[in-house]
Amino acid sequence: MRILSADPLADRAFTLELDTAIGQRAAARVRAAGDALGVALADAALPGVQEITRSFTTVTVHYDPLEASQADLLHQAETLLSGIEADAVSPGRLWRFPCCYAAEFALDLDTLSQHLNLSGAEIIAQHAATEFGVYAIGFLPGLPFMGDLPPGLSLPRRSSPRPTVPAGSVAIAGGLCVIYPWDSPGGWHILGRCPVPLFDPARPHPALLQAGDRVRFADVSTDEYARLRTGYEDGSLSAEILLEQEPTA
Amino acid sequence: MTCHLRVISPGARSLVQDLGFRQARAQGVPAAGVLDRDSLFLVNALLGNPAGTEALELAMTSPILQAEYGSVRIATSGGLRGSILSPDGAERVVPAWTATTLNPGERLRLDAPERGASALLGIGGGLDLAEIMGSRATLTRAALGGVGGRGLAEGDRLYPRRPCVTDVPDLTFHMAPPADAGPLRVVPGPQDDRFTAAAWQTFTTAQFEITPQSDRMGMRLQGPVLEHDPTQGPDIISDGAAPGAIQVPGNGQPIILLADAQTTGGYTKIATVIGADLPRLAARIPGDTLRFTVVSVAQAEAAARSRHALLKQIAGSIGAANPGGIDQTALHSVNLISGVVDMRSADHFPGHLADRD
């Protein structure tokens, strides 16, 4: 795999650019590079490296300048990545998340319907039929940026963001889909709500999802949503049961 | 009951911080941790704590703490001083950079950190709090870590993790930690090529003022506009961020990301403050001015090594504090906080510094 550019964040980190546009090709490259670097980090083959993070088209290597030099690490990363190909990556874990598209949760479905020139039912059907790839976790702890939306569902963000988007809101904009793990301000179009806890500090790995995972949504009723939500809150349900498929070896 | 510190009054923003969450960014969690890693190293050295042990990061005003059911060892960083009040009415001064013992019933009354900036109070043995992602750091905007994911509150009890000390003399450094001087050193990038030549000239020569819209996530600056290359603009596909990165949104006014920096950001980052100079920002407050000077990655790494060597040298100079003598570090004037610090400024939850919404 070719590194398009390598740019320093001073003596703390450096970012490797692997593609120029958000999409599945970039996601595959980021995943292949992130996995390879992550394995090397876990095997202590990259002394001085503290963490590897991924975004849509880049991976960033965080390091301790007292233990390694960026020039050496960059050379190691180039050597490592030159030996791997993006198409060799196996599919990530597949999750099936319940999503309630009822009017009380789908705050922007009417607006979406007008802008996209589709009925609410068609939007929901298309959304629920899409297998999303988790391109990056960020912005908020545990928040997944997922793509790609079907082209017919792509539109810019709301002109004025909401001061508070309820936790669990499933929202779309710019060809991507997110689930807000927390109440937060936000400008994406909300089309449903998902009761799955995406971030739990009590878990060894608090974020449920990781970059490279796949997510499908299943339409559930408001009653089912309420039942699931109660279950997750009182601990009688575990989010792990939503895992439909482990990565193939 | 075992020995502990009871929080009599919490201070404006008293947070348990250490070196920050580990391997957390991939989960969307900022590293958090202390703003001033040098001071964390030094207060822990004074206490004989392992490097990186959590301490209380104080800002704007300080807490009042009382030792109960035993003695607790504490240490002040630079810019922090106060006094200890005994139950019998006796009072003794605690200068900056001093480790001392707080005996049962004694109250530590600290002045506001110098100029209302931030400062550290180390605790002998660290604090008995749960670790999350390899850390006891506090990230308030996600209610994560530390004491219930929040700052100290009245009535909180802080238990040291190590058995309580009884009879250790007061200690200080005989070699003074270095004073802050000179422009902040930065390495260009990751997106330095997205700015005009004039913007670069301005960035490296002009003076920028810290605005009150600053917190642990980012320090917003005000100065001459830094123009983006008009063919490319200020937006990028979000990429990895780190403390020290200087992002410049469309208004051309830079923001230096700090310890609670979002993990990824969608604005151009013109340059990044080098690790060795990041602790200097912890002592800066709104109204202060900053200048930048450019160094290479190799120079930044060399600065990190020499800074670390200097800290070890200072740590090696620990000796008994002389209560009768004049301690230069204690002579720093301590101003009460002024109106320039906006204590009510809300956190940028949830990271809208980086969001283009």
Coordinates of C-alpha atoms in Angstrom, one line a residue:
Chain A
M1 CA 0.0 0.0 0.0
R2 CA 1.2 3.4 -0.9
I3 CA 1.4 6.3 1.6
L4 CA 0.2 9.4 -0.2
S5 CA 1.7 11.8 2.4
A6 CA 3.1 11.7 5.9
D7 CA 2.7 14.8 8.1
P8 CA 3.9 15.5 11.6
L9 CA 1.9 16.6 14.7
A10 CA 5.2 17.9 16.1
D11 CA 7.0 15.3 18.2
R12 CA 3.8 13.7 19.4
A13 CA 2.3 12.0 16.4
F14 CA 2.3 11.7 12.6
T15 CA -0.5 11.2 10.2
L16 CA -0.3 8.9 7.1
E17 CA -2.7 9.8 4.3
L18 CA -3.9 6.7 2.4
D19 CA -6.6 8.0 0.2
T20 CA -8.1 11.3 -0.9
A21 CA -11.9 10.8 -0.5
I22 CA -14.2 9.3 2.0
G23 CA -15.7 6.0 0.9
Q24 CA -15.3 2.2 1.0
R25 CA -12.0 2.2 -0.8
A26 CA -10.5 4.6 1.7
A27 CA -12.1 2.6 4.5
A28 CA -10.5 -0.6 3.3
R29 CA -7.1 1.0 3.0
V30 CA -7.4 2.6 6.5
R31 CA -8.5 -0.7 7.9
A32 CA -5.6 -2.7 6.3
A33 CA -3.0 -0.1 7.5
G34 CA -4.6 0.3 10.9
D35 CA -4.8 -3.5 11.5
A36 CA -1.2 -4.0 10.3
L37 CA 0.2 -1.2 12.5
G38 CA -2.1 -2.3 15.4
V39 CA -0.8 -5.9 15.2
A40 CA 2.8 -4.6 15.2
L41 CA 2.0 -2.4 18.2
A42 CA 0.5 -5.3 20.1
D43 CA 3.5 -7.4 19.3
A44 CA 5.8 -4.7 20.7
A45 CA 7.4 -4.4 17.2
L46 CA 7.0 -0.6 17.2
P47 CA 8.8 0.5 20.4
G48 CA 7.8 4.0 21.5
V49 CA 4.4 3.9 19.7
Q50 CA 1.6 4.5 22.1
E51 CA -1.5 4.4 20.0
I52 CA -2.7 4.1 16.4
T53 CA -5.9 6.0 15.5
R54 CA -7.9 5.9 12.3
S55 CA -10.0 8.4 10.5
F56 CA -11.7 8.3 7.1
T57 CA -8.6 8.5 4.9
T58 CA -5.8 8.5 7.4
V59 CA -4.1 6.7 10.2
T60 CA -2.3 8.6 13.0
V61 CA 0.6 7.1 14.9
H62 CA 1.0 8.6 18.4
Y63 CA 4.5 8.1 20.0
D64 CA 6.8 9.0 22.8
P65 CA 9.7 11.1 21.5
L66 CA 11.8 9.9 24.5
E67 CA 11.6 6.3 23.2
A68 CA 11.6 6.6 19.4
S69 CA 12.3 9.0 16.6
Q70 CA 9.6 9.9 14.1
A71 CA 12.0 9.4 11.2
D72 CA 12.6 5.8 12.3
L73 CA 9.0 5.1 13.0
L74 CA 8.0 6.5 9.6
H75 CA 10.5 4.3 7.9
Q76 CA 9.2 1.3 9.8
A77 CA 5.6 2.1 8.9
E78 CA 6.5 2.5 5.3
T79 CA 8.2 -0.8 5.2
L80 CA 5.3 -2.5 7.0
L81 CA 2.6 -1.0 4.8
S82 CA 4.5 -1.7 1.6
G83 CA 3.9 -5.4 2.2
I84 CA 0.1 -5.3 2.5
E85 CA -2.8 -4.7 0.2
A86 CA -6.2 -3.2 1.1
D87 CA -8.2 -5.9 -0.7
A88 CA -6.6 -8.6 1.5
V89 CA -8.7 -7.3 4.5
S90 CA -11.4 -9.7 5.7
P91 CA -14.8 -8.3 6.6
G92 CA -15.2 -6.8 10.1
R93 CA -17.6 -7.8 12.8
L94 CA -21.3 -7.5 11.7
W95 CA -23.8 -6.0 14.2
R96 CA -27.6 -5.9 13.9
F97 CA -28.9 -2.9 15.8
P98 CA -32.6 -2.3 16.6
C99 CA -33.7 1.1 15.4
C100 CA -37.1 2.6 16.1
Y101 CA -38.2 4.9 13.2
A102 CA -41.4 6.0 14.9
A103 CA -42.4 9.6 14.5
E104 CA -41.6 10.5 18.1
F105 CA -37.9 9.6 17.4
A106 CA -37.6 10.3 13.7
L107 CA -37.5 14.1 14.2
D108 CA -36.4 15.0 10.7
L109 CA -38.2 12.3 8.7
D110 CA -40.7 14.8 7.2
T111 CA -37.9 17.3 6.3
L112 CA -35.9 14.5 4.8
S113 CA -38.9 13.3 2.8
Q114 CA -39.4 16.8 1.3
H115 CA -35.7 17.3 0.5
L116 CA -35.1 13.8 -0.9
N117 CA -38.4 13.5 -2.7
L118 CA -39.0 10.1 -1.1
S119 CA -41.8 8.9 1.2
G120 CA -40.8 8.4 4.9
A121 CA -41.4 4.6 4.4
E122 CA -39.0 4.6 1.4
I123 CA -36.3 6.4 3.4
I124 CA -36.7 4.0 6.3
A125 CA -36.7 1.0 4.0
Q126 CA -33.5 2.1 2.3
H127 CA -31.8 3.0 5.5
A128 CA -32.7 -0.4 7.1
A129 CA -31.5 -2.2 3.9
T130 CA -28.0 -0.7 4.0
E131 CA -25.0 -2.5 5.4
F132 CA -22.9 0.2 6.9
G133 CA -19.2 0.2 7.4
V134 CA -17.8 1.9 10.5
Y135 CA -15.3 4.3 9.0
A136 CA -14.2 6.0 12.2
I137 CA -15.0 6.4 15.9
G138 CA -14.8 10.0 17.0
F139 CA -16.3 13.3 17.8
L140 CA -17.8 11.8 21.0
P141 CA -16.7 8.7 22.9
G142 CA -18.0 5.7 21.1
L143 CA -19.7 7.6 18.2
P144 CA -19.5 5.7 14.9
F145 CA -19.3 7.4 11.5
M146 CA -20.7 4.9 9.1
G147 CA -21.0 4.8 5.3
D148 CA -22.0 4.7 2.7
L149 CA -25.6 5.8 2.6
P150 CA -27.5 5.0 -0.6
P151 CA -26.9 8.0 -3.0
G152 CA -30.6 8.9 -2.8
L153 CA -30.3 9.6 0.9
S154 CA -27.4 12.0 0.8
L155 CA -27.9 15.6 1.7
P156 CA -26.0 18.4 3.6
R157 CA -26.4 19.0 7.3
R158 CA -29.2 21.0 8.7
S159 CA -28.6 24.7 8.3
S160 CA -29.0 25.2 12.0
P161 CA -27.9 22.5 14.4
R162 CA -30.1 21.4 17.3
P163 CA -28.8 22.4 20.7
T164 CA -29.6 19.0 22.0
V165 CA -29.9 15.7 20.0
P166 CA -31.2 12.9 22.3
A167 CA -28.8 10.1 23.1
G168 CA -29.4 7.1 20.8
S169 CA -30.5 9.3 17.8
V170 CA -29.6 7.7 14.4
A171 CA -28.9 10.5 12.0
I172 CA -27.7 11.1 8.5
A173 CA -25.9 13.7 6.5
G174 CA -23.2 14.1 3.8
G175 CA -23.5 10.4 2.7
L176 CA -22.8 9.1 6.2
C177 CA -24.8 7.9 9.2
V178 CA -24.1 8.3 12.9
I179 CA -25.5 7.2 16.2
Y180 CA -25.2 9.8 19.0
P181 CA -24.1 7.9 22.1
W182 CA -24.8 10.9 24.3
D183 CA -27.2 13.9 24.4
S184 CA -25.3 16.5 22.5
P185 CA -25.7 19.4 20.1
G186 CA -25.8 18.2 16.5
G187 CA -26.7 19.2 13.0
W188 CA -27.4 15.8 11.3
H189 CA -30.9 14.8 10.2
I190 CA -32.5 12.4 12.8
L191 CA -34.5 9.5 11.4
G192 CA -34.7 7.1 14.3
R193 CA -33.4 6.0 17.7
C194 CA -31.3 3.1 18.7
P195 CA -31.4 1.8 22.3
V196 CA -27.9 0.1 22.2
P197 CA -25.4 1.5 24.7
L198 CA -22.4 2.4 22.5
F199 CA -20.1 3.4 25.3
D200 CA -19.8 1.9 28.7
P201 CA -16.8 2.7 30.9
A202 CA -17.4 -0.5 32.9
R203 CA -16.5 -2.6 29.8
P204 CA -12.8 -3.4 29.2
H205 CA -13.1 -1.8 25.8
P206 CA -15.7 0.9 26.6
A207 CA -16.7 1.7 22.9
L208 CA -18.9 -1.1 21.6
L209 CA -17.9 -0.5 18.0
Q210 CA -14.6 -0.1 16.3
A211 CA -13.5 1.1 12.9
G212 CA -14.0 -1.7 10.4
D213 CA -17.1 -3.1 12.0
R214 CA -20.3 -3.4 9.9
V215 CA -23.7 -2.4 11.1
R216 CA -27.3 -3.2 9.8
F217 CA -30.4 -1.6 11.4
A218 CA -33.6 -3.5 12.0
D219 CA -36.9 -1.6 12.3
V220 CA -38.5 -2.2 15.7
S221 CA -41.7 -0.9 17.3
T222 CA -41.8 1.7 20.0
D223 CA -42.8 -1.1 22.5
E224 CA -39.9 -3.2 21.5
Y225 CA -37.6 -0.1 21.7
A226 CA -38.8 0.6 25.2
R227 CA -38.3 -3.1 26.2
L228 CA -34.8 -3.2 24.8
R229 CA -33.9 0.1 26.3
T230 CA -35.0 -1.0 29.8
G231 CA -33.1 -4.2 29.3
Y232 CA -29.8 -2.5 28.5
E233 CA -30.3 0.0 31.3
D234 CA -31.0 -2.6 34.0
G235 CA -28.3 -4.9 32.7
S236 CA -30.6 -7.8 31.8
L237 CA -29.6 -7.4 28.1
S238 CA -26.1 -7.3 26.8
A239 CA -25.2 -5.4 23.7
E240 CA -22.9 -8.3 22.7
I241 CA -25.8 -10.4 21.6
L242 CA -26.3 -8.0 18.7
L243 CA -23.1 -9.3 17.2
E244 CA -24.2 -11.3 14.3
Q245 CA -20.9 -12.3 12.8
E246 CA -17.3 -12.4 14.1
P247 CA -14.7 -11.4 11.5
T248 CA -13.8 -14.2 9.2
A249 CA -10.3 -15.4 9.8
Chain B
M1 CA -11.9 4.9 58.9
T2 CA -8.6 5.2 57.1
C3 CA -6.7 8.4 56.6
H4 CA -8.0 10.7 53.9
L5 CA -8.5 14.3 52.7
R6 CA -12.0 15.8 53.2
V7 CA -13.0 18.5 50.7
I8 CA -14.1 21.5 52.8
S9 CA -14.4 23.7 49.7
P10 CA -13.9 22.3 46.2
G11 CA -12.3 25.2 44.3
A12 CA -13.4 26.3 40.8
R13 CA -12.1 23.4 38.8
S14 CA -10.2 20.8 40.8
L15 CA -9.7 17.7 38.7
V16 CA -7.9 14.4 39.3
Q17 CA -5.5 14.1 36.4
D18 CA -2.6 11.9 35.4
L19 CA -0.9 11.2 32.0
G20 CA -4.3 10.5 30.5
F21 CA -6.3 7.6 29.1
R22 CA -4.4 5.0 27.2
Q23 CA -5.4 3.6 23.8
A24 CA -8.6 5.6 24.2
R25 CA -8.5 7.8 21.1
A26 CA -9.5 4.9 18.8
Q27 CA -12.7 4.8 20.9
G28 CA -13.4 8.5 20.4
V29 CA -12.1 9.3 23.9
P30 CA -9.7 12.2 24.3
A31 CA -6.5 11.3 26.2
A32 CA -7.3 14.1 28.8
G33 CA -4.7 14.1 31.6
V34 CA -2.8 17.1 33.1
L35 CA -2.1 20.2 31.1
D36 CA 1.3 20.4 32.6
R37 CA 3.2 17.1 32.4
D38 CA 6.5 18.7 33.7
S39 CA 4.8 19.8 37.0
L40 CA 3.2 16.4 37.4
F41 CA 6.7 14.8 37.1
L42 CA 8.1 17.2 39.6
V43 CA 5.3 17.0 42.3
N44 CA 5.5 13.2 42.1
A45 CA 9.3 13.4 42.5
L46 CA 8.8 15.5 45.7
L47 CA 6.4 12.9 47.0
G48 CA 8.4 9.8 46.0
N49 CA 5.5 8.7 43.9
P50 CA 6.0 6.8 40.7
A51 CA 6.2 9.2 37.7
G52 CA 2.7 9.7 36.2
T53 CA 0.8 9.2 39.5
E54 CA -2.4 11.2 39.5
A55 CA -2.6 14.6 41.2
L56 CA -5.2 17.4 41.6
E57 CA -5.1 19.9 38.8
L58 CA -6.5 23.2 40.2
A59 CA -7.6 26.2 38.2
M60 CA -8.7 29.7 39.0
T61 CA -9.4 29.1 42.7
S62 CA -8.1 26.4 45.0
P63 CA -9.8 23.9 47.3
I64 CA -9.6 23.7 51.1
L65 CA -8.7 20.2 52.2
Q66 CA -8.6 18.7 55.7
A67 CA -6.7 15.6 56.8
E68 CA -8.8 13.1 58.7
Y69 CA -8.0 9.8 60.6
G70 CA -4.3 10.1 59.8
S71 CA -1.6 12.2 58.0
V72 CA -1.5 12.8 54.3
R73 CA 1.5 13.9 52.3
I74 CA 0.9 16.6 49.8
A75 CA 3.1 18.6 47.4
T76 CA 2.6 22.0 45.6
S77 CA 3.7 22.8 42.1
G78 CA 5.0 26.1 40.9
G79 CA 2.4 29.0 41.2
L80 CA 0.8 27.4 44.2
R81 CA 1.2 28.4 47.8
G82 CA -0.9 28.6 50.9
S83 CA -0.9 27.8 54.5
I84 CA -1.8 24.9 56.9
L85 CA -4.0 25.7 59.8
S86 CA -3.8 23.4 62.9
P87 CA -6.7 22.7 65.1
D88 CA -4.9 24.6 67.9
G89 CA -4.9 27.7 65.7
A90 CA -1.2 27.6 64.6
E91 CA -0.6 28.4 61.0
R92 CA 2.4 27.6 58.8
V93 CA 3.2 28.7 55.3
V94 CA 3.4 26.2 52.4
P95 CA 5.5 27.7 49.6
A96 CA 5.5 26.5 46.0
W97 CA 7.4 23.3 45.1
T98 CA 7.1 21.9 48.6
A99 CA 6.2 18.5 49.9
T100 CA 4.8 18.6 53.4
T101 CA 2.7 16.5 55.8
L102 CA -0.9 17.4 56.6
N103 CA -1.6 16.0 60.1
P104 CA -5.0 14.8 61.3
G105 CA -7.3 17.7 61.7
E106 CA -5.1 20.1 59.8
R107 CA -6.5 22.2 57.0
L108 CA -4.7 23.1 53.8
R109 CA -5.8 26.5 52.6
L110 CA -4.3 27.2 49.2
D111 CA -4.3 30.6 47.6
A112 CA -5.6 30.7 44.0
P113 CA -3.0 29.4 41.6
E114 CA -0.8 32.2 40.4
R115 CA -2.7 34.6 38.2
G116 CA -5.7 32.3 38.3
A117 CA -4.0 29.9 35.8
S118 CA -3.7 26.1 36.6
A119 CA -1.4 24.4 39.1
L120 CA -1.0 20.9 40.6
L121 CA -1.4 19.5 44.1
G122 CA 0.3 16.1 44.4
I123 CA -0.9 13.5 46.9
G124 CA 1.5 11.0 48.5
G125 CA 0.6 7.6 47.2
G126 CA -1.9 8.9 44.6
L127 CA -5.6 8.5 45.0
D128 CA -7.6 5.3 45.5
L129 CA -9.9 5.7 42.5
A130 CA -10.9 3.2 39.8
E131 CA -8.8 3.1 36.7
I132 CA -10.6 3.5 33.4
M133 CA -8.6 2.8 30.2
G134 CA -5.3 2.7 32.2
S135 CA -5.9 6.1 33.9
R136 CA -7.5 8.0 36.7
A137 CA -7.8 11.1 34.6
T138 CA -11.1 13.1 34.6
L139 CA -12.9 14.0 31.4
T140 CA -15.8 16.1 32.6
R141 CA -17.6 16.4 29.2
A142 CA -18.0 12.7 29.1
A143 CA -18.4 12.4 32.9
L144 CA -15.5 9.9 32.8
G145 CA -12.8 9.0 35.3
G146 CA -11.5 10.8 38.4
V147 CA -14.1 11.3 41.1
G148 CA -17.4 10.4 39.5
G149 CA -16.3 12.0 36.2
R150 CA -16.5 15.5 37.7
G151 CA -14.5 18.1 39.6
L152 CA -14.2 17.9 43.4
A153 CA -17.3 18.7 45.4
E154 CA -17.7 19.7 49.0
G155 CA -17.7 16.7 51.2
D156 CA -15.7 14.4 48.9
R157 CA -13.2 12.2 50.6
L158 CA -9.9 11.5 48.9
Y159 CA -8.2 8.3 50.0
P160 CA -4.5 7.9 49.3
R161 CA -3.6 4.5 47.7
R162 CA -0.5 4.1 49.9
P163 CA -0.4 3.8 53.7
C164 CA -0.2 7.1 55.4
V165 CA 3.1 8.7 56.2
T166 CA 4.0 10.0 59.7
D167 CA 7.4 11.5 60.0
V168 CA 9.0 12.9 56.9
P169 CA 10.5 16.3 56.7
D170 CA 9.3 19.0 54.3
L171 CA 11.1 18.7 51.0
T172 CA 11.8 21.1 48.1
F173 CA 14.0 21.4 45.1
H174 CA 17.3 23.2 45.5
M175 CA 17.5 23.7 41.8
A176 CA 14.7 26.0 40.6
P177 CA 12.5 24.8 37.8
P178 CA 13.2 26.9 34.7
A179 CA 11.2 30.1 34.0
D180 CA 9.0 30.2 30.9
A181 CA 10.6 32.4 28.2
G182 CA 10.6 32.9 24.4
P183 CA 8.1 32.1 21.7
L184 CA 6.4 28.8 21.6
R185 CA 8.1 26.3 19.3
V186 CA 6.0 24.7 16.6
V187 CA 6.5 22.2 13.9
P188 CA 4.6 23.0 10.6
G189 CA 1.8 20.8 9.7
P190 CA -0.1 18.6 9.2
Q191 CA -1.8 21.1 6.8
D192 CA 0.7 23.9 6.6
D193 CA 0.4 23.7 2.8
R194 CA -3.2 24.9 3.0
F195 CA -2.3 28.4 4.0
T196 CA -1.0 31.4 1.9
A197 CA 2.6 32.5 2.2
A198 CA 1.3 35.7 3.8
A199 CA -0.5 33.6 6.5
W200 CA 2.8 31.8 7.3
Q201 CA 4.6 35.1 7.6
T202 CA 1.9 36.4 9.9
F203 CA 1.8 33.2 11.9
T204 CA 5.5 33.2 12.7
T205 CA 5.8 37.0 13.3
A206 CA 2.6 38.3 14.8
Q207 CA 1.4 38.2 18.4
F208 CA -1.8 36.3 19.3
E209 CA -3.9 37.0 22.4
I210 CA -5.6 34.2 24.4
T211 CA -9.3 34.8 24.6
P212 CA -11.7 33.9 27.5
Q213 CA -13.2 31.2 25.3
S214 CA -10.5 28.8 26.3
D215 CA -10.6 25.6 28.4
R216 CA -8.9 22.3 28.8
M217 CA -10.0 21.3 25.3
G218 CA -8.6 24.3 23.4
M219 CA -7.1 27.7 23.8
R220 CA -8.7 30.2 21.4
L221 CA -6.5 32.9 20.1
Q222 CA -7.2 36.3 18.6
G223 CA -4.9 38.0 16.2
P224 CA -4.4 38.9 12.6
V225 CA -6.4 36.6 10.3
L226 CA -4.5 33.6 8.9
E227 CA -5.7 33.1 5.4
H228 CA -6.3 29.7 3.9
D229 CA -5.2 29.0 0.4
P230 CA -8.4 30.2 -1.4
T231 CA -8.4 27.2 -3.7
Q232 CA -8.7 24.7 -0.8
G233 CA -10.4 26.5 2.1
P234 CA -10.4 25.6 5.9
D235 CA -12.2 22.2 5.8
I236 CA -10.4 18.9 5.5
I237 CA -11.6 15.3 5.8
S238 CA -11.3 14.9 9.6
D239 CA -8.0 13.4 10.6
G240 CA -6.1 12.7 13.8
A241 CA -5.6 15.5 16.3
A242 CA -3.2 15.7 19.3
P243 CA -2.6 18.3 22.1
G244 CA -0.6 21.2 20.7
A245 CA -2.2 21.0 17.2
I246 CA -3.1 24.6 16.1
Q247 CA -6.3 24.4 14.1
V248 CA -7.5 27.3 12.1
P249 CA -11.2 27.4 11.1
G250 CA -12.7 29.6 8.5
N251 CA -12.4 32.8 10.5
G252 CA -8.6 32.5 10.4
Q253 CA -8.3 32.7 14.2
P254 CA -6.2 29.8 15.6
I255 CA -7.1 27.4 18.4
I256 CA -4.4 25.5 20.2
L257 CA -5.8 22.1 21.2
L258 CA -5.0 21.0 24.7
A259 CA -5.2 17.9 26.9
D260 CA -9.0 17.3 26.3
A261 CA -8.6 17.7 22.5
Q262 CA -11.0 15.9 20.4
T263 CA -9.6 12.8 18.8
T264 CA -10.2 13.9 15.2
G265 CA -10.8 17.3 13.7
G266 CA -12.1 18.6 10.4
Y267 CA -10.2 21.9 10.3
T268 CA -6.8 22.6 8.8
K269 CA -4.0 22.5 11.4
I270 CA -1.3 25.0 10.5
A271 CA 1.3 23.7 13.0
T272 CA 1.7 21.8 16.3
V273 CA 3.3 23.1 19.5
I274 CA 6.1 20.8 20.4
G275 CA 5.7 18.5 23.5
A276 CA 8.4 20.3 25.5
D277 CA 6.5 23.6 25.2
L278 CA 3.0 22.3 25.9
P279 CA 3.4 22.6 29.7
R280 CA 4.1 26.3 29.4
L281 CA 0.5 26.8 28.1
A282 CA -0.9 25.6 31.5
A283 CA 0.3 28.8 33.1
R284 CA -1.2 31.1 30.4
I285 CA -4.5 32.9 30.9
P286 CA -6.9 35.0 28.8
G287 CA -5.3 38.3 27.9
D288 CA -1.7 36.8 27.7
T289 CA -0.1 37.0 24.3
L290 CA 1.8 34.2 22.5
R291 CA 4.3 34.1 19.6
F292 CA 5.4 31.2 17.5
T293 CA 8.7 30.1 16.1
V294 CA 9.3 27.2 13.8
V295 CA 11.5 24.1 14.5
S296 CA 11.9 20.7 12.8
V297 CA 10.6 17.4 14.1
A298 CA 14.2 16.4 15.0
Q299 CA 14.7 19.7 17.0
A300 CA 11.4 19.0 18.7
E301 CA 12.5 15.5 19.7
A302 CA 15.8 16.9 20.9
A303 CA 14.0 19.5 23.0
A304 CA 11.9 16.7 24.5
R305 CA 15.0 14.8 25.5
S306 CA 16.8 17.8 27.0
R307 CA 13.6 18.9 28.8
H308 CA 13.4 15.4 30.3
A309 CA 17.0 15.4 31.3
L310 CA 16.6 18.8 33.0
L311 CA 13.5 17.6 34.9
K312 CA 15.5 14.6 36.2
Q313 CA 18.3 16.9 37.3
I314 CA 15.8 19.1 39.2
A315 CA 14.3 16.0 40.8
G316 CA 17.8 15.0 41.8
S317 CA 18.1 18.3 43.7
I318 CA 15.5 17.5 46.3
G319 CA 16.4 18.3 49.8
A320 CA 15.0 19.5 53.1
A321 CA 13.0 22.7 52.9
N322 CA 14.2 25.4 55.2
P323 CA 11.3 27.0 56.9
G324 CA 13.4 29.8 58.3
G325 CA 15.1 30.7 55.1
I326 CA 13.7 32.7 52.2
D327 CA 12.4 30.5 49.4
Q328 CA 12.7 32.3 46.0
T329 CA 9.9 30.3 44.5
A330 CA 7.6 31.4 47.3
L331 CA 8.3 35.1 46.6
H332 CA 6.4 35.0 43.3
S333 CA 3.6 37.5 43.7
V334 CA 0.2 35.8 43.9
N335 CA -2.6 37.8 42.4
L336 CA -6.1 37.0 43.0
I337 CA -8.0 36.0 40.0
S338 CA -9.1 38.9 37.9
G339 CA -12.2 39.3 35.7
V340 CA -10.4 38.1 32.6
V341 CA -11.0 34.5 33.5
D342 CA -14.5 33.5 32.5
M343 CA -15.3 30.8 35.1
R344 CA -18.8 30.3 33.7
S345 CA -17.5 29.5 30.2
A346 CA -19.2 26.2 29.4
D347 CA -17.2 23.3 28.1
H348 CA -17.3 22.9 24.4
F349 CA -19.3 19.8 24.8
P350 CA -19.3 17.8 22.6
G351 CA -16.3 19.1 20.8
H352 CA -17.9 21.6 18.6
L353 CA -14.5 23.3 18.3
A354 CA -13.9 20.9 15.5
D355 CA -17.4 20.5 14.2
R356 CA -18.4 22.6 11.3
D357 CA -22.0 22.8 12.3

